[in-house]
Every structure is written in C-alpha cells, then in structure tokens.
mmCIF file of N, CA, C and O in Angstrom:
data_model
loop_
_atom_site.group_PDB
_atom_site.id
_atom_site.type_symbol
_atom_site.label_atom_id
_atom_site.label_comp_id
_atom_site.label_asym_id
_atom_site.label_seq_id
_atom_site.Cartn_x
_atom_site.Cartn_y
_atom_site.Cartn_z
ATOM 1 N N MET F 1 90.815 121.310 -73.902
ATOM 2 C CA MET F 1 90.594 122.185 -74.385
ATOM 3 C C MET F 1 89.446 122.697 -73.118
ATOM 4 O O MET F 1 88.757 122.167 -72.891
ATOM 5 N N ASP F 2 90.199 123.631 -72.936
ATOM 6 C CA ASP F 2 89.554 125.124 -71.963
ATOM 7 C C ASP F 2 88.203 124.947 -72.307
ATOM 8 O O ASP F 2 87.066 125.101 -71.229
ATOM 9 N N LEU F 3 87.888 125.812 -73.388
ATOM 10 C CA LEU F 3 86.956 126.117 -74.099
ATOM 11 C C LEU F 3 85.439 124.782 -73.957
ATOM 12 O O LEU F 3 84.608 125.403 -73.336
ATOM 13 N N ILE F 4 85.698 123.833 -74.553
ATOM 14 C CA ILE F 4 84.398 122.665 -73.926
ATOM 15 C C ILE F 4 84.736 122.796 -72.383
ATOM 16 O O ILE F 4 83.207 122.412 -72.098
ATOM 17 N N ASP F 5 85.356 122.496 -71.789
ATOM 18 C CA ASP F 5 85.113 122.572 -70.300
ATOM 19 C C ASP F 5 84.412 123.057 -70.027
ATOM 20 O O ASP F 5 83.507 123.160 -69.101
ATOM 21 N N ARG F 6 84.547 124.682 -70.105
ATOM 22 C CA ARG F 6 83.871 125.678 -69.614
ATOM 23 C C ARG F 6 82.312 125.652 -69.973
ATOM 24 O O ARG F 6 82.127 125.738 -69.728
ATOM 25 N N ALA F 7 82.069 124.803 -71.185
ATOM 26 C CA ALA F 7 80.546 124.875 -71.736
ATOM 27 C C ALA F 7 80.561 124.073 -70.719
ATOM 28 O O ALA F 7 78.515 124.117 -70.819
ATOM 29 N N LEU F 8 80.925 123.053 -71.092
ATOM 30 C CA LEU F 8 80.200 121.839 -70.069
ATOM 31 C C LEU F 8 79.970 122.197 -68.154
ATOM 32 O O LEU F 8 79.244 121.935 -68.133
ATOM 33 N N GLU F 9 80.737 123.015 -68.050
ATOM 34 C CA GLU F 9 80.460 123.503 -66.185
ATOM 35 C C GLU F 9 79.004 124.295 -66.568
ATOM 36 O O GLU F 9 78.684 124.390 -65.462
ATOM 37 N N PHE F 10 79.412 125.084 -67.777
ATOM 38 C CA PHE F 10 78.047 126.274 -67.679
ATOM 39 C C PHE F 10 76.806 125.335 -68.172
ATOM 40 O O PHE F 10 75.839 125.722 -66.891
ATOM 41 N N GLU F 11 77.067 124.124 -68.616
ATOM 42 C CA GLU F 11 75.628 123.289 -68.215
ATOM 43 C C GLU F 11 75.143 122.415 -67.332
ATOM 44 O O GLU F 11 73.890 122.549 -66.867
ATOM 45 N N GLN F 12 76.175 123.239 -66.176
ATOM 46 C CA GLN F 12 75.692 121.574 -64.942
ATOM 47 C C GLN F 12 74.953 123.149 -64.175
ATOM 48 O O GLN F 12 75.114 122.497 -62.479
ATOM 49 N N ARG F 13 75.092 124.186 -64.344
ATOM 50 C CA ARG F 13 74.876 125.103 -63.405
ATOM 51 C C ARG F 13 73.357 124.846 -63.202
ATOM 52 O O ARG F 13 72.607 124.737 -63.847
ATOM 53 N N LYS F 14 72.988 125.626 -61.623
ATOM 54 C CA LYS F 14 71.685 125.499 -61.503
ATOM 55 C C LYS F 14 71.278 126.654 -61.837
ATOM 56 O O LYS F 14 71.827 127.588 -62.041
ATOM 57 N N MET F 15 69.728 126.994 -62.644
ATOM 58 C CA MET F 15 69.181 127.939 -63.465
ATOM 59 C C MET F 15 67.547 128.391 -62.316
ATOM 60 O O MET F 15 67.327 128.571 -63.163
ATOM 61 N N ARG F 16 68.342 127.699 -60.932
ATOM 62 C CA ARG F 16 66.758 128.417 -60.520
ATOM 63 C C ARG F 16 67.283 129.373 -59.920
ATOM 64 O O ARG F 16 67.636 129.791 -59.609
ATOM 65 N N SER F 17 65.574 130.327 -59.882
ATOM 66 C CA SER F 17 65.674 131.367 -58.345
ATOM 67 C C SER F 17 66.691 132.605 -58.689
ATOM 68 O O SER F 17 67.570 132.794 -58.066
ATOM 69 N N LEU F 18 66.991 132.897 -60.298
ATOM 70 C CA LEU F 18 67.961 133.386 -61.032
ATOM 71 C C LEU F 18 67.308 135.165 -60.780
ATOM 72 O O LEU F 18 66.352 135.184 -61.232
ATOM 73 N N SER F 19 68.128 136.155 -60.790
ATOM 74 C CA SER F 19 67.502 137.421 -61.147
ATOM 75 C C SER F 19 67.144 137.768 -62.612
ATOM 76 O O SER F 19 67.932 137.317 -62.705
ATOM 77 N N THR F 20 66.914 139.107 -62.508
ATOM 78 C CA THR F 20 66.917 139.611 -64.143
ATOM 79 C C THR F 20 68.756 139.729 -64.664
ATOM 80 O O THR F 20 68.559 139.457 -65.476
ATOM 81 N N SER F 21 69.524 140.583 -63.166
ATOM 82 C CA SER F 21 71.077 140.553 -63.934
ATOM 83 C C SER F 21 70.992 139.522 -63.845
ATOM 84 O O SER F 21 72.106 139.078 -65.434
ATOM 85 N N ASP F 22 71.142 137.954 -63.280
ATOM 86 C CA ASP F 22 71.471 136.598 -63.632
ATOM 87 C C ASP F 22 71.578 136.448 -65.227
ATOM 88 O O ASP F 22 72.697 135.614 -65.423
ATOM 89 N N ARG F 23 69.676 136.259 -65.555
ATOM 90 C CA ARG F 23 69.494 135.955 -66.437
ATOM 91 C C ARG F 23 69.841 136.528 -67.946
ATOM 92 O O ARG F 23 70.608 135.642 -68.418
ATOM 93 N N VAL F 24 70.897 137.673 -68.178
ATOM 94 C CA VAL F 24 71.718 138.796 -68.668
ATOM 95 C C VAL F 24 72.804 138.077 -69.240
ATOM 96 O O VAL F 24 73.227 137.862 -70.490
ATOM 97 N N LYS F 25 73.037 138.103 -67.921
ATOM 98 C CA LYS F 25 74.891 138.007 -67.330
ATOM 99 C C LYS F 25 74.582 135.922 -67.779
ATOM 100 O O LYS F 25 76.111 135.580 -68.931
ATOM 101 N N LEU F 26 74.216 135.490 -68.023
ATOM 102 C CA LEU F 26 73.957 133.833 -67.804
ATOM 103 C C LEU F 26 73.428 133.591 -70.047
ATOM 104 O O LEU F 26 74.327 133.238 -70.555
ATOM 105 N N SER F 27 73.049 134.610 -71.023
ATOM 106 C CA SER F 27 72.467 134.850 -72.262
ATOM 107 C C SER F 27 73.559 135.084 -73.064
ATOM 108 O O SER F 27 73.774 134.483 -73.560
ATOM 109 N N ARG F 28 74.455 136.251 -72.478
ATOM 110 C CA ARG F 28 75.490 136.733 -72.378
ATOM 111 C C ARG F 28 76.647 136.059 -72.819
ATOM 112 O O ARG F 28 77.586 135.613 -73.169
ATOM 113 N N GLU F 29 77.287 134.928 -71.560
ATOM 114 C CA GLU F 29 77.522 134.071 -71.459
ATOM 115 C C GLU F 29 77.715 132.782 -72.647
ATOM 116 O O GLU F 29 78.197 132.228 -73.201
ATOM 117 N N ALA F 30 76.341 132.568 -72.367
ATOM 118 C CA ALA F 30 76.103 131.412 -73.593
ATOM 119 C C ALA F 30 76.050 131.522 -74.628
ATOM 120 O O ALA F 30 76.602 130.983 -75.624
ATOM 121 N N LYS F 31 75.586 133.076 -75.539
ATOM 122 C CA LYS F 31 76.145 133.175 -76.690
ATOM 123 C C LYS F 31 77.797 133.730 -76.762
ATOM 124 O O LYS F 31 78.369 132.929 -77.833
ATOM 125 N N ALA F 32 78.645 134.091 -75.641
ATOM 126 C CA ALA F 32 79.830 133.717 -76.358
ATOM 127 C C ALA F 32 80.757 132.491 -76.460
ATOM 128 O O ALA F 32 81.510 132.134 -77.249
ATOM 129 N N LEU F 33 80.028 131.444 -75.567
ATOM 130 C CA LEU F 33 80.317 130.124 -75.390
ATOM 131 C C LEU F 33 79.987 129.514 -76.625
ATOM 132 O O LEU F 33 80.630 129.162 -77.701
ATOM 133 N N ILE F 34 78.861 129.682 -77.417
ATOM 134 C CA ILE F 34 78.692 129.085 -78.430
ATOM 135 C C ILE F 34 79.477 130.010 -79.810
ATOM 136 O O ILE F 34 79.502 129.248 -80.644
ATOM 137 N N LEU F 35 79.486 130.793 -79.868
ATOM 138 C CA LEU F 35 79.952 131.516 -80.819
ATOM 139 C C LEU F 35 81.639 130.996 -80.752
ATOM 140 O O LEU F 35 82.124 131.192 -82.021
ATOM 141 N N ASP F 36 82.764 131.055 -79.910
ATOM 142 C CA ASP F 36 83.871 130.715 -79.845
ATOM 143 C C ASP F 36 83.883 128.951 -80.065
ATOM 144 O O ASP F 36 84.635 128.476 -80.885
ATOM 145 N N LEU F 37 82.878 128.437 -79.878
ATOM 146 C CA LEU F 37 82.966 126.834 -80.537
ATOM 147 C C LEU F 37 82.368 126.496 -81.360
ATOM 148 O O LEU F 37 82.721 125.661 -82.299
ATOM 149 N N ASN F 38 81.611 127.608 -81.734
ATOM 150 C CA ASN F 38 81.259 127.418 -83.630
ATOM 151 C C ASN F 38 82.971 127.577 -84.113
ATOM 152 O O ASN F 38 83.178 127.398 -85.117
ATOM 153 N N GLN F 39 83.837 128.439 -84.141
ATOM 154 C CA GLN F 39 84.539 128.941 -84.332
ATOM 155 C C GLN F 39 85.710 128.064 -84.496
ATOM 156 O O GLN F 39 86.551 127.378 -85.852
ATOM 157 N N ILE F 40 85.359 127.151 -83.766
ATOM 158 C CA ILE F 40 86.376 125.565 -83.286
ATOM 159 C C ILE F 40 85.623 124.649 -84.211
ATOM 160 O O ILE F 40 86.270 124.095 -84.993
ATOM 161 N N TYR F 41 84.518 124.504 -84.074
ATOM 162 C CA TYR F 41 83.574 123.899 -84.949
ATOM 163 C C TYR F 41 84.268 123.794 -86.848
ATOM 164 O O TYR F 41 84.042 122.978 -87.370
ATOM 165 N N LYS F 42 84.168 125.143 -86.987
ATOM 166 C CA LYS F 42 84.446 125.588 -88.853
ATOM 167 C C LYS F 42 85.630 124.686 -89.332
ATOM 168 O O LYS F 42 85.830 124.644 -89.844
ATOM 169 N N VAL F 43 86.347 125.109 -88.056
ATOM 170 C CA VAL F 43 87.276 123.907 -88.196
ATOM 171 C C VAL F 43 88.066 122.332 -88.328
ATOM 172 O O VAL F 43 88.368 122.020 -89.245
ATOM 173 N N LYS F 44 87.168 122.281 -87.085
ATOM 174 C CA LYS F 44 87.512 120.791 -86.859
ATOM 175 C C LYS F 44 86.110 119.567 -87.184
ATOM 176 O O LYS F 44 86.118 118.393 -87.484
ATOM 177 N N LYS F 45 85.209 120.257 -87.419
ATOM 178 C CA LYS F 45 83.738 119.808 -87.870
ATOM 179 C C LYS F 45 83.566 118.204 -87.210
ATOM 180 O O LYS F 45 83.128 117.348 -87.218
ATOM 181 N N ASP F 46 83.465 118.270 -86.000
ATOM 182 C CA ASP F 46 83.419 117.771 -84.706
ATOM 183 C C ASP F 46 82.080 117.544 -83.854
ATOM 184 O O ASP F 46 81.390 118.788 -83.809
ATOM 185 N N GLU F 47 81.402 116.580 -84.876
ATOM 186 C CA GLU F 47 79.916 116.501 -84.178
ATOM 187 C C GLU F 47 79.537 116.520 -82.938
ATOM 188 O O GLU F 47 78.787 117.535 -82.236
ATOM 189 N N LYS F 48 80.855 116.427 -81.838
ATOM 190 C CA LYS F 48 80.378 117.084 -80.379
ATOM 191 C C LYS F 48 80.705 118.054 -79.813
ATOM 192 O O LYS F 48 79.692 118.533 -79.059
ATOM 193 N N ILE F 49 81.214 118.845 -80.995
ATOM 194 C CA ILE F 49 81.129 120.180 -80.679
ATOM 195 C C ILE F 49 79.712 120.744 -80.856
ATOM 196 O O ILE F 49 79.338 121.286 -80.358
ATOM 197 N N MET F 50 78.891 120.184 -82.276
ATOM 198 C CA MET F 50 78.202 120.998 -82.743
ATOM 199 C C MET F 50 76.711 120.157 -81.210
ATOM 200 O O MET F 50 75.854 121.092 -81.070
ATOM 201 N N ASP F 51 76.952 118.783 -80.691
ATOM 202 C CA ASP F 51 76.375 118.683 -79.875
ATOM 203 C C ASP F 51 76.204 119.428 -78.693
ATOM 204 O O ASP F 51 74.741 120.072 -77.736
ATOM 205 N N ILE F 52 77.328 120.002 -78.092
ATOM 206 C CA ILE F 52 77.519 120.764 -76.841
ATOM 207 C C ILE F 52 76.704 121.840 -77.793
ATOM 208 O O ILE F 52 76.129 123.191 -76.769
ATOM 209 N N MET F 53 76.865 122.662 -78.573
ATOM 210 C CA MET F 53 76.098 124.734 -79.054
ATOM 211 C C MET F 53 75.098 123.813 -79.417
ATOM 212 O O MET F 53 74.048 125.088 -78.941
ATOM 213 N N LYS F 54 74.072 123.052 -79.971
ATOM 214 C CA LYS F 54 72.577 122.890 -79.713
ATOM 215 C C LYS F 54 72.284 123.220 -78.226
ATOM 216 O O LYS F 54 71.259 123.481 -77.560
ATOM 217 N N ARG F 55 72.940 122.254 -77.157
ATOM 218 C CA ARG F 55 73.104 121.670 -75.628
ATOM 219 C C ARG F 55 72.111 123.351 -75.473
ATOM 220 O O ARG F 55 71.399 123.950 -74.677
ATOM 221 N N LEU F 56 73.875 124.324 -75.160
ATOM 222 C CA LEU F 56 73.853 125.352 -74.755
ATOM 223 C C LEU F 56 72.624 126.615 -75.558
ATOM 224 O O LEU F 56 72.772 127.451 -74.710
ATOM 225 N N THR F 57 72.250 126.136 -76.680
ATOM 226 C CA THR F 57 71.536 127.136 -77.509
ATOM 227 C C THR F 57 70.240 126.752 -77.126
ATOM 228 O O THR F 57 69.369 127.961 -76.871
ATOM 229 N N ALA F 58 69.671 125.622 -76.123
ATOM 230 C CA ALA F 58 68.659 125.544 -75.664
ATOM 231 C C ALA F 58 68.761 126.317 -74.135
ATOM 232 O O ALA F 58 67.775 126.510 -74.229
ATOM 233 N N ILE F 59 69.403 126.000 -73.512
ATOM 234 C CA ILE F 59 69.464 127.147 -72.347
ATOM 235 C C ILE F 59 69.699 128.487 -72.399
ATOM 236 O O ILE F 59 68.626 128.458 -72.027
ATOM 237 N N LYS F 60 69.985 128.767 -73.293
ATOM 238 C CA LYS F 60 69.735 129.867 -73.574
ATOM 239 C C LYS F 60 68.637 130.585 -73.896
ATOM 240 O O LYS F 60 67.816 131.762 -73.774
ATOM 241 N N ARG F 61 68.050 130.022 -75.402
ATOM 242 C CA ARG F 61 66.746 130.618 -75.388
ATOM 243 C C ARG F 61 65.802 129.995 -74.420
ATOM 244 O O ARG F 61 64.884 130.898 -74.180
ATOM 245 N N LYS F 62 66.459 129.232 -73.381
ATOM 246 C CA LYS F 62 64.860 129.116 -72.014
ATOM 247 C C LYS F 62 65.206 130.419 -71.563
ATOM 248 O O LYS F 62 64.356 130.834 -71.055
ATOM 249 N N VAL F 63 66.386 130.533 -70.938
ATOM 250 C CA VAL F 63 66.531 132.086 -70.178
ATOM 251 C C VAL F 63 66.042 132.473 -70.800
ATOM 252 O O VAL F 63 65.141 133.911 -70.426
ATOM 253 N N GLU F 64 66.313 133.337 -72.573
ATOM 254 C CA GLU F 64 65.605 134.284 -72.961
ATOM 255 C C GLU F 64 64.386 134.378 -72.896
ATOM 256 O O GLU F 64 64.163 135.582 -73.026
ATOM 257 N N LYS F 65 63.848 133.782 -72.956
ATOM 258 C CA LYS F 65 62.219 132.977 -73.093
ATOM 259 C C LYS F 65 61.164 133.905 -71.582
ATOM 260 O O LYS F 65 60.619 133.941 -71.499
ATOM 261 N N ARG F 66 62.428 133.611 -70.629
ATOM 262 C CA ARG F 66 62.017 133.834 -69.533
ATOM 263 C C ARG F 66 62.055 134.970 -69.363
ATOM 264 O O ARG F 66 61.082 136.328 -68.348
ATOM 265 N N LEU F 67 63.356 136.338 -69.924
ATOM 266 C CA LEU F 67 63.180 136.967 -69.561
ATOM 267 C C LEU F 67 62.283 138.467 -70.120
ATOM 268 O O LEU F 67 62.276 139.405 -69.900
ATOM 269 N N LYS F 68 61.863 137.784 -71.546
ATOM 270 C CA LYS F 68 61.243 138.361 -72.419
ATOM 271 C C LYS F 68 59.770 138.565 -71.551
ATOM 272 O O LYS F 68 58.664 138.947 -72.065
ATOM 273 N N GLY F 69 59.687 137.172 -70.356
ATOM 274 C CA GLY F 69 58.247 137.833 -69.721
ATOM 275 C C GLY F 69 56.920 136.499 -70.141
ATOM 276 O O GLY F 69 55.905 136.472 -69.599
ATOM 277 N N ALA F 70 57.441 136.015 -71.327
ATOM 278 C CA ALA F 70 56.485 134.643 -71.444
ATOM 279 C C ALA F 70 56.017 133.359 -70.138
ATOM 280 O O ALA F 70 57.840 133.444 -70.032
ATOM 281 N N PRO F 71 55.455 132.881 -70.087
ATOM 282 C CA PRO F 71 54.718 131.816 -69.586
ATOM 283 C C PRO F 71 56.364 131.071 -69.896
ATOM 284 O O PRO F 71 56.062 130.603 -71.202
ATOM 285 N N LEU F 72 56.681 129.847 -68.947
ATOM 286 C CA LEU F 72 57.478 128.815 -69.144
ATOM 287 C C LEU F 72 57.045 127.687 -69.833
ATOM 288 O O LEU F 72 57.042 126.593 -69.942
ATOM 289 N N THR F 73 55.081 127.367 -68.862
ATOM 290 C CA THR F 73 54.455 126.473 -70.204
ATOM 291 C C THR F 73 54.241 126.677 -71.863
ATOM 292 O O THR F 73 53.822 126.127 -72.156
ATOM 293 N N ALA F 74 54.888 127.769 -72.018
ATOM 294 C CA ALA F 74 53.950 127.963 -73.872
ATOM 295 C C ALA F 74 55.642 127.317 -74.334
ATOM 296 O O ALA F 74 55.882 127.147 -74.030
#
C-alpha cells in the first residue's frame, strides 16, 4: 500500500522550526492523507488504518493549533 507508506513517512518527519508556509503545507498534506485513508477504511474496515488516521489527525491538530497562534502549552 503506497498510501499507507506515505502516511507512515509523513509521521516520521521532523516538525521543528517550521515556517508558516511549511505548517500550511503540512496541514494540507495531512488532510489529504486522512481523506484518502478514509476511503480505504470505508471498504476494508481495518483497525490499523483507523489508528494511522488518528495519529495523523493528532499531528494535524497540533500544527493547526500553532498556526492559529494558540500557545503550545494550552
């Protein structure tokens, strides 16, 4: 599964010292991966895919929280 490999590679990326445009790109890429994985999950109902989607969603939320200017400790 190429899509699952891309999602796992996305999780392993460094998320430090990113510019605003990098954060926007990460957020959009995460969203696209989550939506694509969701299409596969609808057919296969595999819990591993759901776990990957949950982890990507957590990363996406963290990036978006930082984009919106909320402090990281909140």
